[in-house]
Amino acid sequence: MALENGNHNGASILSPSRHDAVSTYAAAKSRYQQNGNAMSNGAGQRVDGFYAADVFNERVMRQRLPKDIFKRLMETIHLGKPLRAEIADVVAAAMKEWAIENGATHYTHWFMPLTGLTAEKHDSLTIPDGKGGTLSEFGGSALVSGEPDASSFPSGGLRATFEARGYTAWDPTSPAFLTRSEGTVTLCIPTAFVSWTGEALDKKTPLLRSMEAINIQAMRILKLFGTDAGVSRVITTLGPEQEYFLVDRGLYFARPDLLLCERTLFGARPPKGQQLEDHYFGSIPAAVLTFMTDVERELYRMGVPVKTRHNEVAPGQYEIAPVFETTNIACDHQMLVMETLKRVAPRHGLQAILHEKPFAGVNGSGKHNNWSLSTDTGVNLLDPREEAHTNMQFLVFLCAVIRAVDLHADLLRASIASASNDHRLGANEAPPAIISIFLGDMLTDIIEQLETGRTRRTIKGGALDLGAHTLPQIPRDSGDRNRTSPFAFTGNKFEFRAVGSTQSSAWPNTVLNTIIAESLDSMASRLERAVGSKPTEARLQAAVRTLLKEIVRQHKRVIFNGDGYSEKWHAEAARRGLPNLKDTVEALPVLRTKKAVDLFKRYKVLSKAELESRADVFVEKFIKQVTIEAETMVSMARTMILPAALRHQARVAQAVAAAADAGVSSQTQRGMLEELVDLADSLREKTDELEEAVSHHDADPLKHARHIKTAVRPAMAALRTIADELETQVASDLWPMPTYRDLLFIKG
Ligand code: ADP
Ligand code: MG
């Protein structure tokens, strides 16, 4: 089956195996409350209570901060007001006290450099003062900014040698938390990472700027509709669904490719893969369930609201999904989810693999990026409502997304480009590299009615009244799903499904926010001009109708509700003129186009230099990643596979010779031996060819990346074909590494 996510109906199927961790949590919490400050973990052991126990959140701050300080900090967090130094001092003191009470000895500014991982450098909260007392250097300034000697992070040329330092700046909108490992407790302070000249060296700073950009533009739309009363901000929300694989940790260590590259570079397909579809939403194996519960407990402690867990399509593949949150917090939490999966798995004899395509022949892993816009009063702006008036507003936001995705499909594609995601996108099992929008039949129907100006009021079943005869009705929840679309409207949010499972959510959301900010800006300007200084309901309606009609006409080509995996769609998309950037090498140059530079500059998300630095870092990362893979292949082929092939060959040769000595001569067995000799020869040859290809360097990174695409990757594929053929021939007791069968079907 070709569907990445199977053919289920999403939330409507609640098979017994789809656990709702929240109810598990509720039960656990009530047990915890009964037990006072400790709870039973089921095995009779008592463990600490966990729900957000390790988060310095609003509840804790309200308890521990003087009233006026708390109030002013909340103004910073919720209204974006600047933070005063004396407030930072008081907050730091309270935070330190809280952290020490909870066992913390050290603190760290926790940030997201361009590596795509998180980084931390620990300093102690208190040290002995040499006079029998203690000394603490953790005050307001240490909370607000830090200076990690982090000059080895990739900066894409932003930090020249004359100024290698970067500094971290507290992001008070994302709560500080404690991490615990083996008796060590560390206070983690989410921060942005910038250079002394203020250039963003991380993934968080541009994300925060993009959220500001979309806030400004969305507020203009709300003002036009008069729905801005009591609203101070429009925020973006994110609920990322994380797919991952679990493999036995012992087997993992026996595979140099998994250890170094997080994916298998060799491996013949087992007779049983995912054909039977018996894994998807199947009952969760006991060892895995114990692991998941452990992960959830740790995440709850750190305030990450994980809710859903289930088996995914491929054997050994699972998913974990939190409830959505404000995007920057969700991005921080998403990093914690990935780290926690990795950290906890070894305790259970497992290894968590987050790579987009660890195994050929079975589905890869994605990170479905559920995205929406909401007012700070909690109104989801992509949720069609009962009232006619707000549905016009809904259509404006919907069309803003359609327009943005069509205008900047190339940029969205580039935002998810990586060496690892290349193996997944367009591989006929995941969303194609062509960016299109799935709207569902009913919403598409409405969009078409907008275009023609003729409205029917005949849509059946749960349709919503838009009031005026001039506007169509909107179905409350069309309920249909399309798992083959890279960008799908799912009732009250968009799901960007092409995001890779190893990626930080920050960058794709930065791009998404910025392109939609631009659409809202353009639309708000048009509407503001049309209604003039004395807007009336009628004028607004007429202006909206004209504008939406025009947008639908210009951008409906990006809407596609059919099968995104089909050959037909590729041809159709080409006819429509939609970009089809097949891989990272084709996608990354988009970041250097004038269109992209102007866009990010205009909304103050990234300067030209900042954008260029990202383009540099992404290309470098691509080159390094594939080069490591190619070199690992060469080494495995030389030191593991070839020796095994020769041993097997010797064994067969001996058997043939022994048979001949005994006076029996089998042509078939002789043929077998010849075939083995040929395979071993080709293996040697293909290994040399790959080694030759990977040794090529080019001073121009883009050229080098192109060489990797046209020479290195094909050589890797050729070597793999021979090695995988050998795997099906060589005696299993001689094969030097665990096979797909072992990796996919043995658990814990
Ligand atoms: P499914 O896609 O499996 O049907 P849901 O629709 O309930 O499941 O939600 C999937 C994900 O979308 C969850 O992680 C959820 O938190 C997230 N989500 C739901 N509403 C929003 C929203 N308004 N903004 C962002 N993410 C959301
Ligand atoms: Mg989903």
PDB file of C-alpha atoms in Angstrom, residues 3 8 84 103 105 203 227 234 239 246 259 285 294 309 326 351 367 404 431 507 523 582 620 623 654 663 675:
ATOM      1  CA  LEU A   3      -0.352   5.621   1.659  1.00  0.00           C
ATOM      2  CA  HIS A   8      -7.990   5.516   8.262  1.00  0.00           C
ATOM      3  CA  ARG A  84      12.946  45.868  32.801  1.00  0.00           C
ATOM      4  CA  GLY A 103      17.172  19.657  43.417  1.00  0.00           C
ATOM      5  CA  THR A 105      22.532  22.414  40.954  1.00  0.00           C
ATOM      6  CA  LYS A 203      16.131  28.907  14.691  1.00  0.00           C
ATOM      7  CA  THR A 227     -13.763  41.370  15.684  1.00  0.00           C
ATOM      8  CA  VAL A 234      -3.039  37.001  17.115  1.00  0.00           C
ATOM      9  CA  GLY A 239       0.554  20.699  17.107  1.00  0.00           C
ATOM     10  CA  LEU A 246      12.058   1.725  17.728  1.00  0.00           C
ATOM     11  CA  LEU A 259      24.872   4.169  14.607  1.00  0.00           C
ATOM     12  CA  PRO A 285       3.635  -4.285  22.259  1.00  0.00           C
ATOM     13  CA  ASP A 294       7.963   6.417  30.692  1.00  0.00           C
ATOM     14  CA  ARG A 309       0.243   7.496  20.991  1.00  0.00           C
ATOM     15  CA  THR A 326       1.571  28.628  20.839  1.00  0.00           C
ATOM     16  CA  GLN A 351      16.852   2.766  20.356  1.00  0.00           C
ATOM     17  CA  LYS A 367       6.322  15.315  11.449  1.00  0.00           C
ATOM     18  CA  ALA A 404       0.511  32.298   0.198  1.00  0.00           C
ATOM     19  CA  PRO A 431       3.596  13.629   0.200  1.00  0.00           C
ATOM     20  CA  TRP A 507      12.114  26.806  10.382  1.00  0.00           C
ATOM     21  CA  MET A 523      -5.333  41.551   1.422  1.00  0.00           C
ATOM     22  CA  LYS A 582      12.493  17.023  -6.537  1.00  0.00           C
ATOM     23  CA  GLU A 620      26.835  22.272   4.075  1.00  0.00           C
ATOM     24  CA  ILE A 623      26.998  17.641   1.815  1.00  0.00           C
ATOM     25  CA  GLN A 654      35.111 -26.186  -0.878  1.00  0.00           C
ATOM     26  CA  GLY A 663      33.584 -37.991  -8.409  1.00  0.00           C
ATOM     27  CA  GLU A 675      27.746 -16.190  -9.605  1.00  0.00           C
TER      28      GLU A 675
END
